[in-house]
CSV table of C-alpha atoms in Angstrom, one decimal:
chain,number,residue,atom,x,y,z
K,1,MET,CA,-23.8,13.9,9.4
K,2,THR,CA,-27.0,11.9,9.2
K,3,ALA,CA,-29.0,10.9,12.2
K,4,LYS,CA,-28.1,7.2,11.5
K,5,THR,CA,-24.4,8.0,11.3
K,6,TYR,CA,-24.6,10.1,14.5
K,7,LEU,CA,-26.3,7.2,16.4
K,8,ARG,CA,-23.7,4.8,15.1
K,9,HIS,CA,-20.8,7.0,16.2
K,10,THR,CA,-22.5,7.5,19.6
K,11,TYR,CA,-22.9,3.8,20.1
K,12,HIS,CA,-19.2,3.1,19.2
K,13,ARG,CA,-18.1,5.8,21.7
K,14,ILE,CA,-20.2,4.3,24.5
K,15,ASP,CA,-19.1,0.8,23.7
K,16,SER,CA,-15.5,1.9,23.7
K,17,GLY,CA,-16.0,3.5,27.1
K,18,PHE,CA,-17.4,0.2,28.5
K,19,LYS,CA,-14.5,-1.8,27.1
K,20,LYS,CA,-12.0,0.5,28.8
K,21,ILE,CA,-13.8,0.0,32.1
K,22,ARG,CA,-13.9,-3.8,31.7
K,23,ARG,CA,-10.2,-3.8,30.8
K,24,LEU,CA,-9.3,-1.6,33.8
K,25,LEU,CA,-11.2,-3.8,36.2
K,26,ASN,CA,-9.8,-7.2,35.1
K,27,PRO,CA,-7.3,-7.0,32.2
K,28,VAL,CA,-6.5,-10.7,31.9
K,29,ARG,CA,-10.2,-11.6,31.8
K,30,PHE,CA,-10.8,-8.8,29.2
K,31,TYR,CA,-8.2,-10.2,26.8
K,32,ALA,CA,-9.2,-13.8,27.4
K,33,ASN,CA,-12.9,-12.9,26.6
K,34,SER,CA,-11.8,-11.0,23.5
K,35,THR,CA,-9.9,-14.1,22.2
K,36,ILE,CA,-12.9,-16.4,22.7
K,37,ASN,CA,-15.3,-13.9,21.0
K,38,GLN,CA,-12.9,-13.6,18.0
K,39,ILE,CA,-12.6,-17.4,17.7
K,40,LYS,CA,-16.4,-18.0,17.9
K,41,THR,CA,-17.1,-15.2,15.4
K,42,ARG,CA,-14.6,-16.7,12.9
K,43,GLU,CA,-16.0,-20.2,13.3
K,44,LYS,CA,-19.5,-18.9,12.6
K,45,ALA,CA,-18.3,-17.5,9.3
K,46,SER,CA,-19.6,-20.3,7.1
K,47,ILE,CA,-18.7,-20.9,3.5
K,48,THR,CA,-22.1,-19.6,2.2
K,49,LEU,CA,-22.2,-17.8,-1.1
K,50,LYS,CA,-22.6,-14.0,-0.8
K,51,ARG,CA,-24.8,-12.9,-3.6
K,52,THR,CA,-23.0,-9.5,-3.9
K,53,PRO,CA,-19.2,-10.0,-3.2
K,54,ASN,CA,-16.8,-7.5,-1.9
K,55,ILE,CA,-14.6,-6.5,-4.9
K,56,VAL,CA,-10.9,-5.9,-4.5
K,57,VAL,CA,-9.1,-4.1,-7.4
K,58,GLU,CA,-5.4,-4.7,-8.1
K,59,ILE,CA,-4.3,-1.4,-9.7
K,60,ASN,CA,-0.8,-2.8,-10.2
K,61,ASN,CA,1.2,-6.0,-9.5
K,62,THR,CA,4.5,-4.3,-9.4
K,63,CYS,CA,6.4,-3.7,-6.1
K,64,ASN,CA,9.5,-1.8,-5.1
K,65,LEU,CA,10.5,-4.6,-2.7
K,66,ASN,CA,11.0,-8.3,-2.8
K,67,CYS,CA,10.2,-9.4,0.8
K,68,ILE,CA,11.5,-12.8,1.6
K,69,MET,CA,8.0,-14.1,2.7
K,70,CYS,CA,6.4,-12.9,-0.5
K,71,GLU,CA,9.1,-13.1,-3.2
K,72,THR,CA,6.9,-11.0,-5.5
K,73,LYS,CA,9.6,-10.8,-8.1
K,74,ASN,CA,9.1,-14.5,-8.8
K,75,SER,CA,5.5,-14.0,-9.9
K,76,LYS,CA,4.9,-15.5,-13.3
K,77,ARG,CA,2.2,-13.0,-14.2
K,78,PRO,CA,3.4,-10.2,-16.5
K,79,LYS,CA,4.1,-7.1,-14.5
K,80,GLY,CA,1.9,-4.1,-15.2
K,81,VAL,CA,-0.5,-1.4,-14.1
K,82,MET,CA,-4.2,-0.8,-14.6
K,83,PRO,CA,-4.8,2.1,-17.0
K,84,ALA,CA,-6.7,4.9,-15.4
K,85,ALA,CA,-9.5,4.6,-18.0
K,86,ASP,CA,-10.0,0.9,-17.1
K,87,PHE,CA,-10.1,1.8,-13.4
K,88,THR,CA,-12.7,4.4,-14.0
K,89,ARG,CA,-14.9,2.0,-16.0
K,90,ILE,CA,-14.7,-0.5,-13.1
K,91,LEU,CA,-15.8,2.2,-10.6
K,92,ASP,CA,-18.7,3.3,-12.9
K,93,ARG,CA,-19.9,-0.2,-13.9
K,94,ILE,CA,-19.3,-2.3,-10.8
K,95,ILE,CA,-18.2,-0.6,-7.6
K,96,LYS,CA,-20.6,2.4,-7.6
K,97,PRO,CA,-23.7,0.6,-8.8
K,98,LYS,CA,-23.3,-2.2,-6.3
K,99,GLY,CA,-23.1,0.3,-3.5
K,100,GLN,CA,-19.6,-0.6,-2.2
K,101,LYS,CA,-18.4,2.3,0.0
K,102,VAL,CA,-14.8,1.2,0.7
K,103,LEU,CA,-12.4,-0.1,-2.0
K,104,VAL,CA,-9.3,-2.1,-1.4
K,105,VAL,CA,-6.7,-1.6,-4.1
K,106,HIS,CA,-4.3,-4.4,-3.4
K,107,THR,CA,-3.6,-8.0,-4.1
K,108,VAL,CA,0.0,-8.4,-5.2
K,109,GLY,CA,2.1,-5.3,-5.4
K,110,GLU,CA,2.6,-1.8,-3.8
K,111,PRO,CA,-0.3,0.5,-4.8
K,112,LEU,CA,1.5,3.7,-4.1
K,113,ILE,CA,4.0,3.1,-7.0
K,114,HIS,CA,1.2,3.2,-9.6
K,115,PRO,CA,2.3,6.0,-11.9
K,116,HIS,CA,-1.1,7.6,-11.9
K,117,PHE,CA,-2.1,7.0,-8.3
K,118,ASP,CA,-3.3,10.6,-8.0
K,119,THR,CA,-5.8,10.0,-10.8
K,120,VAL,CA,-6.9,6.8,-9.0
K,121,ALA,CA,-7.4,8.8,-5.8
K,122,GLU,CA,-9.3,11.6,-7.7
K,123,GLU,CA,-11.7,9.1,-9.3
K,124,VAL,CA,-12.5,7.3,-6.1
K,125,TYR,CA,-13.0,10.6,-4.2
K,126,ARG,CA,-15.2,12.1,-6.9
K,127,LYS,CA,-17.5,9.0,-6.7
K,128,ASN,CA,-17.8,9.3,-2.9
K,129,ILE,CA,-16.0,6.0,-2.3
K,130,ARG,CA,-13.2,5.6,0.3
K,131,LEU,CA,-9.8,3.8,-0.1
K,132,LEU,CA,-8.3,1.2,2.2
K,133,ILE,CA,-4.7,0.5,1.3
K,134,THR,CA,-2.0,-1.8,2.6
K,135,THR,CA,1.4,-0.3,1.8
K,136,ASN,CA,5.1,-0.7,2.7
K,137,GLY,CA,4.9,3.0,3.5
K,138,LEU,CA,8.0,4.1,1.6
K,139,PHE,CA,6.1,6.3,-0.9
K,140,LEU,CA,3.5,8.0,1.4
K,141,LYS,CA,5.3,11.3,1.5
K,142,LYS,CA,5.5,11.3,-2.3
K,143,HIS,CA,1.7,11.5,-2.5
K,144,SER,CA,1.3,14.6,-0.2
K,145,ARG,CA,-0.9,16.3,-2.8
K,146,VAL,CA,-3.4,13.4,-2.6
K,147,PHE,CA,-3.7,13.8,1.2
K,148,GLU,CA,-4.0,17.5,1.0
K,149,LYS,CA,-6.5,17.6,-1.9
K,150,TYR,CA,-8.8,14.7,-1.0
K,151,PRO,CA,-9.6,14.8,2.8
K,152,GLY,CA,-11.7,11.9,3.9
K,153,LEU,CA,-10.4,9.7,1.0
K,154,PHE,CA,-8.7,7.1,3.1
K,155,ALA,CA,-10.8,4.7,5.2
K,156,GLY,CA,-7.5,3.4,6.6
K,157,ILE,CA,-3.8,2.9,5.9
K,158,ASN,CA,-2.1,-0.4,6.9
K,159,VAL,CA,1.6,-0.1,6.9
K,160,SER,CA,3.5,-3.4,6.7
K,161,VAL,CA,6.9,-3.3,8.5
K,162,ASP,CA,8.1,-6.8,9.6
K,163,GLY,CA,10.9,-5.4,11.7
K,164,ALA,CA,11.6,-2.9,14.5
K,165,SER,CA,15.3,-2.4,13.7
K,166,GLU,CA,17.3,-1.6,10.7
K,167,MET,CA,19.0,-5.0,10.6
K,168,THR,CA,15.8,-7.1,10.8
K,169,TYR,CA,13.7,-4.8,8.5
K,170,ASP,CA,16.3,-4.7,5.8
K,171,LYS,CA,16.8,-8.4,6.0
K,172,ILE,CA,13.1,-9.3,5.5
K,173,ARG,CA,12.0,-6.3,3.4
K,174,VAL,CA,14.6,-6.8,0.7
K,175,GLY,CA,15.1,-3.5,-1.1
K,176,GLY,CA,13.6,-1.3,1.6
K,177,LYS,CA,15.3,1.2,3.9
K,178,PHE,CA,14.3,1.4,7.5
K,179,ASP,CA,15.2,5.1,7.8
K,180,VAL,CA,13.0,5.9,4.8
K,181,LEU,CA,10.1,4.0,6.5
K,182,ILE,CA,10.6,6.1,9.7
K,183,GLU,CA,10.7,9.3,7.6
K,184,ASN,CA,7.4,8.5,5.9
K,185,LEU,CA,5.7,7.4,9.1
K,186,THR,CA,6.8,10.7,10.8
K,187,TRP,CA,5.4,12.6,7.8
K,188,LEU,CA,2.1,10.7,7.8
K,189,THR,CA,1.5,11.2,11.5
K,190,GLU,CA,2.2,14.9,11.2
K,191,ILE,CA,-0.1,15.5,8.2
K,192,ASN,CA,-2.8,13.4,9.8
K,193,ARG,CA,-2.7,15.7,12.8
K,194,LYS,CA,-2.1,18.9,11.0
K,195,LEU,CA,-5.0,18.5,8.5
K,196,ARG,CA,-7.2,16.7,11.0
K,197,LEU,CA,-7.7,13.8,8.5
K,198,LYS,CA,-8.4,11.3,11.3
K,199,ILE,CA,-7.1,8.4,9.1
K,200,PRO,CA,-6.9,5.2,11.0
K,201,ILE,CA,-3.3,4.0,10.7
K,202,ARG,CA,-2.2,0.5,11.6
K,203,ILE,CA,1.2,-1.1,11.9
K,204,GLN,CA,1.2,-4.7,10.9
K,205,SER,CA,3.8,-7.4,10.8
K,206,ILE,CA,4.2,-11.0,9.7
K,207,LEU,CA,5.7,-12.8,12.7
K,208,SER,CA,8.5,-15.4,12.1
K,209,ASN,CA,11.6,-16.7,13.8
K,210,ASP,CA,13.4,-13.8,12.2
K,211,ASN,CA,11.6,-11.1,14.2
K,212,LEU,CA,9.9,-12.8,17.2
K,213,HIS,CA,12.6,-11.4,19.5
K,214,GLU,CA,11.8,-7.8,18.4
K,215,ILE,CA,8.1,-7.7,19.6
K,216,PRO,CA,8.9,-5.4,22.6
K,217,ASP,CA,10.8,-3.1,20.3
K,218,TYR,CA,7.7,-2.6,18.1
K,219,PHE,CA,6.1,-0.8,21.0
K,220,LYS,CA,9.1,1.4,21.5
K,221,VAL,CA,9.6,2.3,17.9
K,222,TYR,CA,6.1,2.5,16.4
K,223,THR,CA,4.0,3.9,19.3
K,224,LYS,CA,5.3,7.3,18.2
K,225,TYR,CA,3.0,7.0,15.2
K,226,VAL,CA,0.1,4.8,16.3
K,227,ARG,CA,-1.6,3.7,19.5
K,228,PRO,CA,-0.4,0.4,20.9
K,229,GLU,CA,-3.7,-1.4,20.1
K,230,ASN,CA,-3.1,-0.5,16.4
K,231,ILE,CA,0.1,-2.6,16.3
K,232,SER,CA,-0.8,-6.2,15.3
K,233,PHE,CA,1.0,-9.4,14.2
K,234,ASN,CA,0.0,-12.1,11.8
K,235,LEU,CA,1.5,-15.6,12.0
K,236,ILE,CA,3.3,-16.4,8.8
K,237,SER,CA,1.6,-18.3,6.0
K,238,ASN,CA,2.9,-19.5,2.7
K,239,LEU,CA,0.9,-17.1,0.5
K,240,SER,CA,4.0,-16.6,-1.5
K,241,SER,CA,5.2,-17.1,-5.0
K,242,ASN,CA,7.4,-19.9,-3.6
K,243,ARG,CA,5.4,-22.6,-1.8
K,244,GLU,CA,8.0,-25.3,-1.8
K,245,LYS,CA,9.1,-27.1,1.3
K,246,GLU,CA,12.4,-25.2,1.4
K,247,GLY,CA,10.6,-21.9,1.3
K,248,TYR,CA,10.5,-19.2,4.0
K,249,PHE,CA,7.2,-20.4,5.5
K,250,PHE,CA,8.5,-23.9,6.4
K,251,SER,CA,11.9,-22.7,7.5
K,252,LYS,CA,10.9,-19.7,9.7
K,253,ASN,CA,7.4,-20.7,11.0
K,254,ILE,CA,7.3,-20.4,14.8
K,255,LEU,CA,4.3,-22.9,14.8
K,256,GLU,CA,5.2,-25.3,12.0
K,257,LYS,CA,3.5,-28.2,13.9
K,258,GLU,CA,0.2,-26.3,13.8
K,259,SER,CA,0.4,-25.6,10.1
K,260,VAL,CA,-2.6,-26.9,8.1
K,261,PRO,CA,-4.0,-26.4,4.6
K,262,ASN,CA,-6.0,-23.1,4.3
K,263,ALA,CA,-9.0,-25.1,3.0
K,264,PRO,CA,-11.9,-24.8,2.8
K,265,CYS,CA,-11.2,-21.2,2.0
K,266,ILE,CA,-13.9,-18.5,2.5
K,267,LEU,CA,-12.7,-16.1,-0.2
K,268,PRO,CA,-14.4,-17.7,-3.3
K,269,PHE,CA,-17.7,-17.3,-1.4
K,270,VAL,CA,-17.4,-13.6,-0.4
K,271,GLN,CA,-14.7,-11.8,-2.4
K,272,MET,CA,-13.8,-11.2,-6.0
K,273,HIS,CA,-10.4,-9.9,-7.2
K,274,ILE,CA,-10.0,-7.9,-10.4
K,275,LEU,CA,-6.4,-8.0,-11.6
K,276,PHE,CA,-4.6,-5.1,-13.3
K,277,ASP,CA,-5.3,-6.5,-16.7
K,278,GLY,CA,-9.0,-7.0,-16.1
K,279,ARG,CA,-8.9,-10.8,-15.4
K,280,ILE,CA,-10.9,-12.0,-12.4
K,281,SER,CA,-9.2,-14.2,-9.9
K,282,ALA,CA,-10.7,-16.2,-7.0
K,283,CYS,CA,-7.6,-15.8,-4.9
K,284,CYS,CA,-6.3,-12.8,-2.9
K,285,ARG,CA,-2.6,-13.6,-3.8
K,286,ASP,CA,-2.7,-15.1,-7.3
K,287,TYR,CA,0.9,-14.6,-8.2
K,288,HIS,CA,0.9,-16.8,-11.3
K,289,GLY,CA,-2.7,-16.3,-12.6
K,290,GLU,CA,-3.7,-19.9,-11.7
K,291,LEU,CA,-7.3,-19.3,-10.5
K,292,ILE,CA,-8.8,-17.1,-13.3
K,293,MET,CA,-12.6,-17.1,-13.4
K,294,GLY,CA,-13.2,-14.6,-16.2
K,295,ASP,CA,-12.3,-11.2,-17.6
K,296,ILE,CA,-14.0,-8.0,-16.7
K,297,LYS,CA,-13.4,-6.5,-20.1
K,298,LYS,CA,-15.4,-9.3,-21.8
K,299,ASP,CA,-17.7,-10.7,-19.2
K,300,ASN,CA,-20.5,-9.4,-16.9
K,301,TRP,CA,-19.1,-9.6,-13.4
K,302,GLU,CA,-22.3,-11.0,-11.9
K,303,GLN,CA,-22.5,-13.8,-14.5
K,304,VAL,CA,-18.9,-14.6,-13.7
K,305,TRP,CA,-19.5,-14.6,-9.9
K,306,LEU,CA,-22.6,-16.9,-10.2
K,307,GLY,CA,-21.2,-18.8,-13.2
K,308,GLU,CA,-20.2,-22.4,-13.6
K,309,GLN,CA,-16.5,-22.0,-13.3
K,310,TYR,CA,-16.7,-20.2,-9.9
K,311,GLU,CA,-19.3,-22.6,-8.7
K,312,LYS,CA,-17.2,-25.6,-9.6
K,313,MET,CA,-14.3,-24.2,-7.5
K,314,ARG,CA,-16.6,-23.5,-4.6
K,315,ASN,CA,-17.9,-27.1,-4.7
K,316,LEU,CA,-14.3,-28.3,-4.3
K,317,HIS,CA,-14.0,-26.2,-1.2
K,318,ARG,CA,-17.3,-27.3,0.2
K,319,LEU,CA,-16.2,-30.9,-0.1
K,320,LYS,CA,-12.6,-30.1,0.9
K,321,GLU,CA,-11.4,-31.7,-2.3
K,322,THR,CA,-9.0,-28.9,-3.0
K,323,VAL,CA,-6.3,-31.5,-3.8
K,324,ASN,CA,-7.5,-31.1,-7.3
K,325,LEU,CA,-6.4,-27.4,-7.4
K,326,SER,CA,-2.6,-27.2,-7.2
K,327,MET,CA,-2.6,-23.7,-5.9
K,328,CYS,CA,-5.1,-24.4,-3.0
K,329,ARG,CA,-3.3,-27.7,-2.3
K,330,SER,CA,-0.1,-25.9,-1.5
K,331,CYS,CA,-1.6,-23.1,0.5
K,332,TYR,CA,-0.8,-23.5,4.2
K,333,GLY,CA,-1.1,-21.5,7.3
K,334,VAL,CA,-1.6,-21.6,11.1
K,335,PRO,CA,-5.3,-21.5,12.3
K,336,ILE,CA,-6.3,-17.9,12.8
K,337,ALA,CA,-7.2,-18.6,16.5
K,338,PHE,CA,-3.4,-18.6,17.2
K,339,THR,CA,-3.1,-15.1,15.8
K,340,PHE,CA,-6.0,-14.0,18.1
K,341,ILE,CA,-4.4,-15.4,21.3
K,342,LEU,CA,-1.0,-14.1,20.4
K,343,ASN,CA,-2.2,-10.5,19.7
K,344,ASN,CA,-4.4,-10.5,22.8
K,345,TYR,CA,-1.5,-11.8,25.0
K,346,ILE,CA,0.9,-9.1,23.6
K,347,GLN,CA,-1.7,-6.4,24.2
K,348,TYR,CA,-2.2,-7.7,27.7
K,349,LEU,CA,1.5,-7.4,28.4
K,350,VAL,CA,1.6,-3.9,26.9
K,351,TYR,CA,-1.3,-2.8,29.0
K,352,LYS,CA,0.4,-4.2,32.1
K,353,ASN,CA,3.6,-2.5,31.0
K,354,THR,CA,5.6,-5.7,31.4
K,355,ILE,CA,6.3,-6.6,27.7
K,356,ASP,CA,10.0,-5.8,28.0
K,357,LYS,CA,10.3,-7.3,31.5
K,358,VAL,CA,9.8,-10.9,30.7
K,359,ASP,CA,11.5,-13.6,28.6
K,360,LEU,CA,9.0,-13.1,25.8
K,361,ASN,CA,10.3,-16.0,23.6
K,362,GLU,CA,9.9,-18.4,26.5
K,363,LYS,CA,6.5,-16.9,27.5
K,364,ILE,CA,5.1,-17.1,23.9
K,365,ASN,CA,6.3,-20.7,23.4
K,366,SER,CA,4.6,-21.7,26.7
K,367,LEU,CA,1.4,-19.8,25.8
K,368,LEU,CA,1.0,-21.3,22.4
K,369,LYS,CA,1.7,-24.8,23.7
K,370,GLN,CA,-1.0,-24.5,26.3
K,371,PHE,CA,-3.4,-22.8,23.9
K,372,SER,CA,-2.9,-25.6,21.4
K,373,ASP,CA,-4.6,-28.1,23.8
K,374,PHE,CA,-7.3,-25.5,24.6
K,375,TYR,CA,-8.0,-24.9,20.9
K,376,HIS,CA,-8.1,-28.4,19.6
K,377,LYS,CA,-10.4,-29.6,22.4
K,378,LYS,CA,-12.9,-26.8,21.4
K,379,ASP,CA,-13.6,-26.3,25.1
K,380,TYR,CA,-13.8,-22.6,25.1
K,381,LYS,CA,-14.1,-22.0,28.9
K,382,LEU,CA,-13.2,-18.4,30.0
K,383,HIS,CA,-11.5,-19.4,33.2
K,384,LYS,CA,-9.3,-21.9,31.4
K,385,LEU,CA,-8.1,-19.2,28.9
K,386,VAL,CA,-7.6,-16.7,31.8
K,387,LYS,CA,-5.2,-19.3,33.3
K,388,ILE,CA,-3.3,-19.7,30.0
K,389,LEU,CA,-3.0,-15.9,29.5
K,390,SER,CA,-1.6,-15.6,33.0
K,391,VAL,CA,1.6,-17.7,32.1
C-alpha cells in the first residue's frame, strides 16, 4: 500500500467516524443535511465537456430476464456478445492507456451470462483494472472460479432485485426466480467473508407502485447480505425499450406529476459507451442503436469523442432542443432530488428502527408532497427539511 493510498484510507475512516457521531447526536438533522448536500452537488454538475470520458463497455446485450420496466427483449438491436479478442483490444488501446482504473461492463444486458466472462475477468485482472458490475445476481455462483482466482478484481457488485417477496420479484423480474436470487446472495456473502475479498455489495431496486409497500421487507430480507445503508432505491424512469404512454413508467410511477424530460443530459459530456459490436453510443441505454456516434473498430475513439457528430448532439442538449432527437425527446424521469430525499428518509426510519411501525405509503406520500414545494422553490434551508423529514 502506497503512502497516498494509506492516507486516503485513513481519511475515509476518520470521516466515517465523524459521520456516525453526527448521526448519533441528531439523526434527522444528519439525513436532512445529507439530502441538501447531495442536491447541491448534483446541481453543480454542469454540462461541461470532459476531455477524457469515462468509458463503459457493453460485453453483451443479452439478458436472461425481461423485466417489465426494461423489456430488454423488445430491443431492436441484434443480440450478441463481444468477442474476447475485441474486448482485449479495447483494454489495450483505450482503457489502459487513458489510465481508467475501474471498468463498468454494462449497458443493456446481464454481463454474467457472457459465455466467456472468465476470459473477460482474466484480461481485466491481468491489466490491473477493476470491474464494477450491475447484475441480477442469478449467475454469481456459476462464476465461483473467477472470485477464487482473481481476488481484488471487483470494485463493487450491484445486485438489482426490485422485490422483497417471491410474488413481487417474479412479477417484475420476468423469468427470474426469487429462491435462486437468495441462493446466490447467500453464496456471495459467504465467499466474500471466507476469502476476505471485501467486495462492496449493494442491493438496488427500482421503486414503483408494484413494490412500494415492500420497502420494510427489504430490510428484513436483504440485511442478511448487506448493511442497511447499502440498500437503495431509485425512482422509476422510462429508460426502457418501450417509451409509449401506455408503458410501465407512466402506469406505475409513484410521482407521475413530477415527471420531466431527462434533458439536458450530462452523459454525452462525460461518458462514452462502447457496444458489443464496437459501435459507440452516446446513451447508457441505447436499446435500438439510435444514438451511434462512431465505431471503435474503424475510428479513433478520441476523434469520435471530440468529433462533429458528438458535438452536434451536445449542442442540442446545451440549448435544450432535444426535441430534434426522438430518443431524447421520449426520455422521462423524476428529478434525482426526489430519490435523494426518499433514500435518506428510509435510512432515517431504519436507523430509528421504526420503518415497520408506520404507515409507510401514507408517510412517503406526505413526505414527497411537502418536499415538492421545498425543491421547486430552491430554498434549501436545513431547518425546513428537518421539519419535512419529521413527518
